[in-house]
Short mmCIF file of C-alpha atoms (C1' of nucleotides) in Angstrom, two decimals:
data_model
loop_
_atom_site.label_atom_id
_atom_site.label_comp_id
_atom_site.label_asym_id
_atom_site.label_seq_id
_atom_site.Cartn_x
_atom_site.Cartn_y
_atom_site.Cartn_z
CA MET S 1 134.98 130.95 67.47
CA THR S 2 131.74 130.85 69.13
CA GLU S 3 131.45 127.18 69.13
CA ALA S 4 133.84 123.80 69.83
CA PRO S 5 131.45 120.90 69.49
CA GLY S 6 133.73 118.81 72.41
CA PRO S 7 131.70 116.98 74.99
CA THR S 8 132.41 119.47 77.61
CA SER S 9 130.29 120.32 80.32
CA ARG S 10 129.03 123.37 78.73
CA ASN S 11 127.47 121.50 75.12
CA LYS S 12 126.30 119.14 77.50
CA ILE S 13 124.37 121.74 79.36
CA LEU S 14 123.32 123.24 75.77
CA GLU S 15 122.43 119.92 74.25
CA VAL S 16 120.02 118.97 77.03
CA ALA S 17 118.50 122.55 77.74
CA GLU S 18 117.58 122.18 73.27
CA ALA S 19 115.72 119.18 74.37
CA ARG S 20 114.01 120.60 77.60
CA PHE S 21 112.72 124.23 76.66
CA ALA S 22 111.81 122.49 73.42
CA GLN S 23 109.45 120.07 74.67
CA ARG S 24 108.09 122.61 77.62
CA GLY S 25 108.95 126.00 76.85
CA TYR S 26 111.00 128.67 78.08
CA ALA S 27 108.80 129.24 81.35
CA GLY S 28 108.03 125.01 81.62
CA VAL S 29 111.42 124.23 82.20
CA GLY S 30 113.63 124.63 85.68
CA LEU S 31 117.44 125.21 85.65
CA ARG S 32 117.82 122.60 88.72
CA GLU S 33 116.54 120.02 86.08
CA VAL S 34 118.82 121.05 83.22
CA ALA S 35 121.44 121.03 85.61
CA GLU S 36 121.32 117.61 86.59
CA ALA S 37 120.48 115.84 83.28
CA ALA S 38 123.58 117.18 82.15
CA GLY S 39 125.02 115.25 85.48
CA LEU S 40 126.16 118.70 87.88
CA SER S 41 124.70 120.71 90.25
CA LYS S 42 122.58 124.19 89.40
CA SER S 43 125.56 126.20 90.71
CA SER S 44 127.52 124.71 88.07
CA LEU S 45 125.42 125.32 85.91
CA PHE S 46 125.78 129.11 86.38
CA HIS S 47 129.18 128.73 86.26
CA HIS S 48 128.75 128.63 82.43
CA PHE S 49 125.44 130.52 81.89
CA PRO S 50 125.04 134.20 83.83
CA SER S 51 121.41 133.81 83.94
CA LYS S 52 118.61 131.32 82.38
CA ALA S 53 117.52 133.95 79.65
CA ALA S 54 121.60 133.91 78.20
CA LEU S 55 121.44 130.10 78.57
CA TYR S 56 118.14 130.34 76.12
CA CYS S 57 119.62 132.63 73.88
CA SER S 58 122.88 130.88 73.76
CA MET S 59 121.52 127.46 72.90
CA LEU S 60 119.06 129.32 70.69
CA ASP S 61 121.74 130.80 68.57
CA GLY S 62 123.17 127.41 68.60
CA VAL S 63 120.28 126.35 66.64
CA LEU S 64 119.71 128.90 64.45
CA ARG S 65 123.78 128.76 63.52
CA ARG S 66 123.51 125.08 62.94
CA LEU S 67 120.05 125.55 60.59
CA GLU S 68 121.57 128.74 58.81
CA ALA S 69 125.31 126.32 57.76
CA ARG S 70 122.73 124.33 56.14
CA LEU S 71 120.21 126.96 54.48
CA GLY S 72 122.98 129.39 54.00
CA PRO S 73 124.51 127.01 50.57
CA ALA S 74 121.44 126.06 49.39
CA LEU S 75 120.07 129.69 48.86
CA GLY S 76 123.14 130.86 48.17
CA THR S 77 123.51 129.04 44.72
CA GLU S 78 124.12 130.56 41.02
CA GLN S 79 120.36 129.59 40.05
CA ALA S 80 117.77 131.69 39.68
CA PRO S 81 115.66 132.77 42.39
CA PRO S 82 112.44 129.77 42.49
CA GLU S 83 115.09 127.37 42.28
CA ARG S 84 116.90 128.92 45.16
CA LEU S 85 114.42 129.33 47.07
CA GLU S 86 112.53 125.88 45.90
CA ALA S 87 116.51 124.12 47.40
CA GLY S 88 116.27 126.02 50.51
CA LEU S 89 112.88 125.21 51.73
CA ASP S 90 113.41 121.40 50.61
CA GLU S 91 116.54 121.93 52.93
CA LEU S 92 114.85 123.38 55.34
CA ILE S 93 112.34 120.26 55.65
CA SER S 94 115.50 118.09 55.46
CA VAL S 95 116.85 119.86 58.90
CA LEU S 96 113.19 120.36 60.80
CA ALA S 97 112.62 115.99 59.91
CA GLU S 98 116.00 115.62 61.05
CA GLN S 99 115.69 117.74 63.99
CA PRO S 100 112.08 117.55 65.47
CA THR S 101 113.83 120.15 68.40
CA THR S 102 114.82 122.30 65.69
CA ALA S 103 110.92 122.27 64.44
CA ARG S 104 109.63 123.48 67.77
CA LEU S 105 112.05 125.92 68.74
CA LEU S 106 111.57 127.83 65.62
CA LEU S 107 108.08 127.24 66.21
CA ARG S 108 108.10 128.81 69.66
CA THR S 109 110.86 131.83 68.49
CA LEU S 110 107.92 132.89 65.57
CA PHE S 111 104.82 132.61 66.97
CA GLU S 112 105.63 133.84 71.23
CA ASP S 113 106.10 137.84 71.22
CA ASP S 114 107.41 137.17 75.00
CA ASP S 115 108.29 133.71 75.58
CA LEU S 116 111.51 135.33 77.26
CA PRO S 117 111.57 138.36 79.11
CA GLU S 118 113.25 141.32 77.77
CA GLY S 119 116.18 142.54 78.57
CA GLY S 120 119.40 143.90 76.79
CA LEU S 121 121.41 140.63 77.42
CA PRO S 122 124.42 140.61 74.87
CA GLU S 123 123.33 136.70 74.32
CA ALA S 124 119.69 138.15 73.04
CA ASP S 125 121.39 139.98 70.67
CA ALA S 126 123.71 137.28 69.67
CA MET S 127 120.51 135.36 69.05
CA ASN S 128 118.52 137.92 67.18
CA ALA S 129 121.37 138.57 64.91
CA THR S 130 121.25 134.67 63.58
CA LEU S 131 117.69 134.85 63.45
CA ALA S 132 117.76 137.73 61.41
CA ARG S 133 120.35 136.38 58.92
CA VAL S 134 118.42 133.28 58.23
CA ILE S 135 114.87 134.91 57.96
CA GLY S 136 116.92 137.68 56.17
CA ALA S 137 118.44 134.78 53.54
CA ILE S 138 115.02 133.82 52.62
CA HIS S 139 113.83 137.00 52.63
CA THR S 140 116.39 138.54 50.15
CA VAL S 141 116.02 135.08 47.35
CA ILE S 142 111.98 136.20 47.23
CA GLU S 143 113.12 139.68 47.01
CA ALA S 144 115.57 139.04 44.39
CA GLY S 145 112.51 136.58 42.39
CA VAL S 146 110.65 139.41 42.72
CA ALA S 147 112.72 141.81 41.50
CA ASP S 148 113.32 139.77 38.49
CA GLY S 149 109.76 139.23 37.17
CA SER S 150 109.76 135.34 38.25
CA PHE S 151 107.73 135.95 41.49
CA ARG S 152 104.57 137.72 41.83
CA PRO S 153 104.59 141.34 43.60
CA VAL S 154 103.45 139.76 46.72
CA SER S 155 104.48 140.76 50.13
CA VAL S 156 108.01 139.57 51.45
CA PRO S 157 107.57 139.14 54.67
CA HIS S 158 104.49 137.87 54.74
CA THR S 159 105.66 135.09 52.18
CA VAL S 160 108.05 134.27 54.60
CA GLN S 161 105.80 133.75 57.06
CA THR S 162 103.54 131.37 55.12
CA LEU S 163 106.82 129.30 53.71
CA VAL S 164 108.87 129.19 56.93
CA GLY S 165 105.89 129.09 59.58
CA THR S 166 104.01 126.24 56.81
CA CYS S 167 107.28 123.78 56.80
CA VAL S 168 108.45 124.49 60.91
CA TYR S 169 104.57 123.59 62.13
CA HIS S 170 103.84 120.45 60.49
CA PHE S 171 107.10 118.92 61.77
CA ALA S 172 106.95 120.64 65.23
CA SER S 173 103.38 118.83 66.36
CA GLY S 174 104.53 115.38 66.59
CA GLU S 175 101.24 114.06 67.15
CA PHE S 176 97.38 115.10 67.00
CA GLY S 177 95.78 113.20 70.00
CA ASP S 178 96.20 110.02 70.39
CA GLU S 179 92.66 108.28 69.41
CA LEU S 180 92.49 110.19 66.88
CA LEU S 181 96.16 109.67 65.00
CA GLY S 182 98.13 106.79 66.53
CA ARG S 183 101.09 106.69 64.36
CA PRO S 184 103.81 109.84 64.62
CA ILE S 185 102.43 112.66 61.83
CA PHE S 186 106.00 112.91 59.53
CA SER S 187 108.18 109.71 58.43
CA ALA S 188 109.81 109.63 54.74
CA GLU S 189 106.29 110.06 53.34
CA ALA S 190 105.39 113.09 55.03
CA VAL S 191 108.52 114.95 54.36
CA ARG S 192 107.77 114.17 50.75
CA ALA S 193 104.51 115.03 50.82
CA ARG S 194 105.30 118.67 52.70
CA ARG S 195 108.24 118.97 49.66
CA GLU S 196 106.07 118.95 46.55
CA GLU S 197 103.55 120.98 48.37
CA VAL S 198 106.07 123.64 49.56
CA ARG S 199 107.27 123.21 45.63
CA ALA S 200 103.88 123.56 44.43
CA PHE S 201 104.03 126.45 46.41
CA VAL S 202 106.67 128.31 44.58
CA HIS S 203 106.01 127.48 40.99
CA PHE S 204 102.02 127.70 40.87
CA GLY S 205 100.99 130.32 44.18
CA LEU S 206 103.97 132.58 44.35
CA ALA S 207 105.57 132.21 40.34
CA ARG S 208 104.22 134.78 37.74
CA GLN S 209 101.35 133.46 35.77
CA THR S 210 98.22 134.36 34.02
CA ASP S 211 95.51 132.20 35.73
CA SER S 212 94.89 129.61 38.29
CA ALA S 213 96.79 131.34 40.69
CA PRO S 214 95.72 130.29 44.41
CA LYS S 215 96.86 133.25 45.78
CA GLU S 216 97.02 136.74 45.92
CA LYS S 217 98.03 139.51 48.57
CA ALA S 218 98.66 143.48 48.13
CA SER S 219 101.93 144.36 48.21
CA MET C 1 74.06 123.91 81.43
CA THR C 2 77.81 124.08 81.04
CA GLU C 3 77.98 128.48 80.99
CA ALA C 4 75.22 131.48 81.41
CA PRO C 5 77.62 134.44 79.87
CA GLY C 6 76.93 137.09 82.68
CA PRO C 7 79.12 139.24 84.24
CA THR C 8 80.19 137.13 86.92
CA SER C 9 83.12 136.52 88.56
CA ARG C 10 83.58 133.49 87.62
CA ASN C 11 83.36 134.58 83.79
CA LYS C 12 85.65 137.18 84.49
CA ILE C 13 88.32 135.39 85.77
CA LEU C 14 88.06 132.95 82.29
CA GLU C 15 87.93 135.91 80.49
CA VAL C 16 91.19 136.57 81.74
CA ALA C 17 92.74 133.76 82.64
CA GLU C 18 91.88 132.79 78.00
CA ALA C 19 93.91 135.87 77.28
CA ARG C 20 96.86 135.61 79.65
CA PHE C 21 97.43 132.08 78.81
CA ALA C 22 96.72 132.68 74.85
CA GLN C 23 99.47 134.48 75.22
CA ARG C 24 102.35 133.22 77.68
CA GLY C 25 101.48 130.25 77.82
CA TYR C 26 100.09 127.69 80.61
CA ALA C 27 103.56 127.81 82.59
CA GLY C 28 104.28 130.83 82.00
CA VAL C 29 100.65 132.70 83.58
CA GLY C 30 100.68 132.86 87.53
CA LEU C 31 97.52 132.79 88.99
CA ARG C 32 98.09 135.62 91.82
CA GLU C 33 97.95 137.72 88.21
CA VAL C 34 94.96 136.04 86.43
CA ALA C 35 93.03 136.83 90.03
CA GLU C 36 94.18 140.76 90.17
CA ALA C 37 93.56 141.02 86.87
CA ALA C 38 89.93 139.96 86.98
CA GLY C 39 89.47 142.08 90.01
CA LEU C 40 89.76 139.71 92.67
CA SER C 41 92.17 138.14 95.09
CA LYS C 42 93.84 134.28 94.18
CA SER C 43 91.76 133.10 97.23
CA SER C 44 88.65 133.74 95.63
CA LEU C 45 89.90 132.15 92.38
CA PHE C 46 90.43 129.26 94.23
CA HIS C 47 86.97 129.25 95.35
CA HIS C 48 85.51 129.29 91.40
CA PHE C 49 88.23 126.60 90.42
CA PRO C 50 89.17 124.00 92.05
CA SER C 51 92.82 124.32 90.06
CA LYS C 52 95.45 125.69 88.33
CA ALA C 53 94.74 123.02 85.50
CA ALA C 54 91.15 122.96 86.06
CA LEU C 55 91.16 126.58 85.40
CA TYR C 56 92.87 125.93 82.18
CA CYS C 57 90.70 122.96 81.09
CA SER C 58 87.37 124.96 81.82
CA MET C 59 88.27 128.43 79.97
CA LEU C 60 89.87 126.43 76.89
CA ASP C 61 86.78 123.86 76.86
CA GLY C 62 84.52 127.54 76.76
CA VAL C 63 86.89 128.31 73.52
CA LEU C 64 86.67 124.97 71.82
CA ARG C 65 82.96 125.06 72.18
CA ARG C 66 82.95 128.71 71.65
CA LEU C 67 84.47 126.96 68.55
CA GLU C 68 81.89 124.39 67.73
CA ALA C 69 78.92 126.41 67.44
CA ARG C 70 80.61 128.24 64.83
CA LEU C 71 81.76 125.17 63.09
CA GLY C 72 79.28 122.32 63.35
CA PRO C 73 76.22 124.37 61.22
CA ALA C 74 79.00 125.08 58.48
CA LEU C 75 79.90 122.24 58.38
CA GLY C 76 76.93 120.16 58.92
CA THR C 77 74.73 121.16 55.62
CA GLU C 78 73.43 118.90 53.21
CA GLN C 79 76.45 120.03 50.49
CA ALA C 80 78.22 117.58 48.59
CA PRO C 81 81.88 117.35 51.07
CA PRO C 82 83.83 119.36 48.96
CA GLU C 83 81.83 122.39 49.73
CA ARG C 84 80.67 121.36 52.92
CA LEU C 85 85.24 121.57 53.91
CA GLU C 86 85.33 124.86 52.57
CA ALA C 87 82.28 126.06 54.13
CA GLY C 88 83.77 124.93 57.34
CA LEU C 89 87.34 126.07 56.75
CA ASP C 90 86.06 129.52 55.53
CA GLU C 91 84.36 129.91 59.08
CA LEU C 92 87.18 128.69 61.18
CA ILE C 93 89.06 131.45 59.44
CA SER C 94 86.49 134.04 60.32
CA VAL C 95 86.95 132.83 64.15
CA LEU C 96 90.75 132.62 64.01
CA ALA C 97 90.74 136.15 62.45
CA GLU C 98 87.87 137.07 65.04
CA GLN C 99 89.64 135.90 67.89
CA PRO C 100 93.40 136.21 68.06
CA THR C 101 93.19 134.32 71.31
CA THR C 102 91.04 130.97 70.20
CA ALA C 103 94.02 131.02 67.41
CA ARG C 104 96.99 131.15 69.99
CA LEU C 105 95.02 128.34 72.75
CA LEU C 106 94.38 126.22 69.44
CA LEU C 107 98.10 126.25 68.41
CA ARG C 108 99.39 125.68 71.76
CA THR C 109 97.05 122.46 72.02
CA LEU C 110 97.69 120.85 69.31
CA PHE C 111 101.77 121.38 69.36
CA GLU C 112 102.41 121.07 73.06
CA ASP C 113 102.01 117.56 73.74
CA ASP C 114 102.83 118.19 77.58
CA ASP C 115 101.20 121.85 78.13
CA LEU C 116 99.80 121.31 81.47
CA PRO C 117 100.15 118.01 83.81
CA GLU C 118 98.23 115.14 83.43
CA GLY C 119 96.00 113.71 86.20
CA GLY C 120 92.66 112.72 85.77
CA LEU C 121 90.84 115.84 86.53
CA PRO C 122 87.42 116.07 85.32
CA GLU C 123 87.72 118.93 83.33
CA ALA C 124 90.38 117.91 81.41
CA ASP C 125 88.25 115.28 80.33
CA ALA C 126 85.23 117.21 79.49
CA MET C 127 87.78 119.45 77.56
CA ASN C 128 89.27 116.67 75.02
CA ALA C 129 85.75 115.65 74.37
CA THR C 130 84.75 118.91 73.40
CA LEU C 131 88.31 118.86 71.38
CA ALA C 132 87.65 115.67 69.89
CA ARG C 133 83.55 116.65 68.96
CA VAL C 134 85.57 119.59 66.99
CA ILE C 135 88.62 117.56 65.37
CA GLY C 136 86.08 114.70 64.70
CA ALA C 137 83.56 117.08 62.63
CA ILE C 138 86.41 117.89 60.19
CA HIS C 139 87.45 114.85 60.17
CA THR C 140 84.02 112.56 59.14
CA VAL C 141 83.81 115.76 56.23
CA ILE C 142 86.94 114.09 54.84
CA GLU C 143 85.82 110.97 55.25
CA ALA C 144 82.98 111.23 53.55
CA GLY C 145 84.42 113.03 50.44
CA VAL C 146 87.22 109.93 50.65
CA ALA C 147 84.31 107.63 50.74
CA ASP C 148 82.29 109.33 47.74
CA GLY C 149 85.25 109.60 45.85
CA SER C 150 85.27 113.31 45.78
CA PHE C 151 88.54 113.23 47.38
CA ARG C 152 91.52 111.18 46.96
CA PRO C 153 92.35 108.69 49.49
CA VAL C 154 94.80 110.41 51.94
CA SER C 155 95.67 110.06 55.34
CA VAL C 156 92.78 111.98 57.02
CA PRO C 157 94.02 112.41 60.85
CA HIS C 158 97.27 114.03 58.56
CA THR C 159 94.60 116.18 56.16
CA VAL C 160 93.00 117.72 59.10
CA GLN C 161 96.16 118.41 60.88
CA THR C 162 97.62 120.23 57.48
CA LEU C 163 94.23 121.99 57.15
CA VAL C 164 93.76 122.94 60.48
CA GLY C 165 97.46 123.43 61.53
CA THR C 166 98.00 125.63 58.48
CA CYS C 167 94.66 127.99 59.22
CA VAL C 168 95.73 128.05 62.84
CA TYR C 169 99.28 129.16 62.36
CA HIS C 170 99.05 132.48 60.34
CA PHE C 171 96.43 133.42 62.44
CA ALA C 172 98.43 132.99 66.07
CA SER C 173 101.45 134.89 65.08
CA GLY C 174 100.50 138.20 65.26
CA GLU C 175 104.01 139.77 63.84
CA PHE C 176 107.51 138.07 62.45
CA GLY C 177 109.83 140.36 63.80
CA ASP C 178 109.71 144.44 64.17
CA GLU C 179 112.31 145.23 61.66
CA LEU C 180 111.08 142.41 58.71
CA LEU C 181 107.74 143.18 59.34
CA GLY C 182 106.46 146.19 60.72
CA ARG C 183 102.33 145.69 60.38
CA PRO C 184 100.44 143.10 61.66
CA ILE C 185 100.32 140.12 59.95
CA PHE C 186 97.07 139.79 59.28
CA SER C 187 94.24 141.77 58.27
CA ALA C 188 90.90 141.81 55.49
CA GLU C 189 93.76 140.76 52.85
CA ALA C 190 94.83 138.41 54.66
CA VAL C 191 91.87 136.96 55.66
CA ARG C 192 91.07 136.64 52.42
CA ALA C 193 94.28 135.32 51.04
CA ARG C 194 94.15 132.27 53.58
CA ARG C 195 90.65 131.87 52.42
CA GLU C 196 91.68 131.57 48.89
CA GLU C 197 94.77 129.44 50.00
CA VAL C 198 92.56 126.79 51.75
CA ARG C 199 90.38 126.71 49.37
CA ALA C 200 92.66 126.00 46.08
CA PHE C 201 93.85 123.04 48.28
CA VAL C 202 90.11 121.59 49.67
CA HIS C 203 89.54 121.67 45.23
CA PHE C 204 93.40 121.34 43.61
CA GLY C 205 95.25 119.36 46.41
CA LEU C 206 92.72 117.18 48.25
CA ALA C 207 89.46 116.35 45.55
CA ARG C 208 90.54 113.54 43.16
CA GLN C 209 91.85 114.66 39.59
CA THR C 210 94.27 113.20 36.70
CA ASP C 211 96.87 115.90 37.17
CA SER C 212 98.79 118.59 38.37
CA ALA C 213 97.69 117.58 42.25
CA PRO C 214 100.02 119.48 44.12
CA LYS C 215 99.83 116.61 46.92
CA GLU C 216 100.42 113.11 47.41
CA LYS C 217 100.31 110.75 50.34
CA ALA C 218 100.18 107.18 51.56
CA SER C 219 96.98 105.98 53.41
"C1'" DA V 1 156.13 122.41 97.49
"C1'" DA V 2 153.73 126.97 96.54
"C1'" DG V 3 150.57 129.30 93.49
"C1'" DC V 4 147.04 130.09 90.52
"C1'" DG V 5 143.05 129.30 87.67
"C1'" DC V 6 139.15 126.99 86.12
"C1'" DC V 7 135.29 123.63 87.15
"C1'" DC V 8 132.02 122.04 90.66
"C1'" DC V 9 129.60 121.94 94.55
"C1'" DG V 10 126.44 122.28 99.24
"C1'" DA V 11 124.24 126.00 101.39
"C1'" DC V 12 121.86 129.15 101.24
"C1'" DC V 13 118.74 133.95 99.93
"C1'" DG V 14 114.62 136.20 98.52
"C1'" DA V 15 110.81 135.99 95.75
"C1'" DT V 16 106.86 133.65 93.55
"C1'" DC V 17 104.91 129.43 92.68
"C1'" DG V 18 100.05 126.53 93.76
"C1'" DG V 19 97.00 125.75 97.28
"C1'" DT V 20 95.20 125.83 102.63
"C1'" DC V 21 92.32 127.72 105.94
"C1'" DG V 22 88.92 130.62 109.16
"C1'" DA V 23 86.65 134.33 109.09
"C1'" DA V 24 83.57 138.47 107.96
"C1'" DG V 25 80.75 140.45 104.77
"C1'" DG V 26 76.20 140.36 102.43
"C1'" DG V 27 72.15 139.11 100.83
"C1'" DA V 28 67.83 136.35 100.84
"C1'" DT V 29 64.54 133.39 103.99
"C1'" DA V 30 62.47 132.51 108.02
"C1'" DT X 1 66.54 139.33 113.95
"C1'" DA X 2 68.21 134.49 113.72
"C1'" DT X 3 70.13 131.84 109.90
"C1'" DC X 4 72.00 129.85 105.93
"C1'" DC X 5 74.44 130.46 101.85
"C1'" DC X 6 77.31 132.27 98.10
"C1'" DT X 7 81.50 135.01 98.09
"C1'" DT X 8 86.00 137.34 98.87
"C1'" DC X 9 89.59 138.15 101.95
"C1'" DG X 10 94.17 137.96 104.44
"C1'" DA X 11 96.92 135.50 106.30
"C1'" DC X 12 99.61 131.43 105.70
"C1'" DC X 13 101.52 126.76 104.29
"C1'" DG X 14 105.23 123.79 101.88
"C1'" DA X 15 107.79 124.04 98.02
"C1'" DT X 16 110.23 125.64 93.87
"C1'" DC X 17 112.38 129.37 91.76
"C1'" DG X 18 116.39 131.75 89.71
"C1'" DG X 19 120.06 133.28 91.45
"C1'" DT X 20 124.97 134.29 95.10
"C1'" DC X 21 128.57 132.81 97.50
"C1'" DG X 22 132.05 130.56 100.00
"C1'" DG X 23 135.23 126.80 99.64
"C1'" DG X 24 137.08 122.73 98.12
"C1'" DG X 25 139.28 119.20 94.25
"C1'" DC X 26 142.15 119.03 90.87
"C1'" DG X 27 145.70 120.34 87.06
"C1'" DC X 28 148.94 122.89 85.45
"C1'" DT X 29 152.68 126.12 85.51
"C1'" DT X 30 156.74 127.98 88.47
#
DNA sequence: AAGCGCCCCGACCGATCGGTCGAAGGGATA
DNA sequence: TATCCCTTCGACCGATCGGTCGGGGCGCTT
């Protein structure tokens, strides 16, 4: 209903917009640049999208739906909450490692309050709804774990922020200064390391246990 | 030499620029806005700074020097590398919690490759030199720890990225969606929690030990 | 062939961007 | 009082911004 991934002009625009906005942010990208990179003129772009904000929101909505399609199944198995959470974060890490643009766009979305100018346009509502579903899916799993006692009584939103943010950040920053780090920051080993790190957090930092828990929080 | 913190127009501009650029990024802020918020006209701003990029770099250099002044003493004691690293990260967390703009600007600097257009202007060189000193100070401590055997033979740049990035990210994102999290994301408890998390990483994840190490990496 | 709808385009709009210029105010020195 | 420097300013520049408009090509139906 929302998308048919044919090589249409609209999809080409969305594809280009995703790459450009991920690289330089909402304010840093002009529509002329997007249109010409997509192979048409700026006027034609406005035939497919009513405004810059609508284009950005439509693009981000598509990215989030892609993410949702991967995270949903992983989080929705019939296993116990810790295993479901671990599987979901594993999948999240896979997606971020495969799609660098997703990581960067997600990071921008999570930490930029006013990246795009507000205004009650319908595309923004749809995008926010998708984002809320994705976040809510993780939220629900952690909440279930807290409810059945497998997780400590942490602040669920804060924990979601910690988990998602840590994953997103690492795959969003490709390099860390040329003279300090010559090679790209993530690779197969980096993905594995991050996976183990998150796994350790879930099973040692978040799970209920007696001592040596590295994390404590007020509710 | 570089700064005298009097209430001069120049300092007022830098102060306003820090807040604005931290909020909306380099491309998202216009100089007219900065100048008027600082109480003078755009022309006057150009009397104090030769260009927008120079203003941004001068501002960021000041922020980094402020950070350096706090991190240097903490990292430079005569204790063992793990304790020095922990003290430095403790101080980093304190600075980030006290100065939200520093966290946001640092996050932008670390993950935005092309936030500001390159060009061999001297302010950019000075800023990059300051950044390299700050990062290098942490780098050196970890390297010393690896050399004397108190840390496992990790990739030092990657470890710096992990440590700094994790701290910075959490204090850069003030909220995480209004309906999912009503209160500001960090407070006294959040600062303490992050401190303990980093401390756990240094002593359990980074330190050399036999088992239960949650992190492994290729060199 | 006539009509229609979709898609694309060049030209244009007002606003704002970063940046320049010449002049004026004001305080210190002579 | 005259000179000088630092600072501030309004006016202006070309370029680019997001966005609009009218028209033309093209395929499909009738």
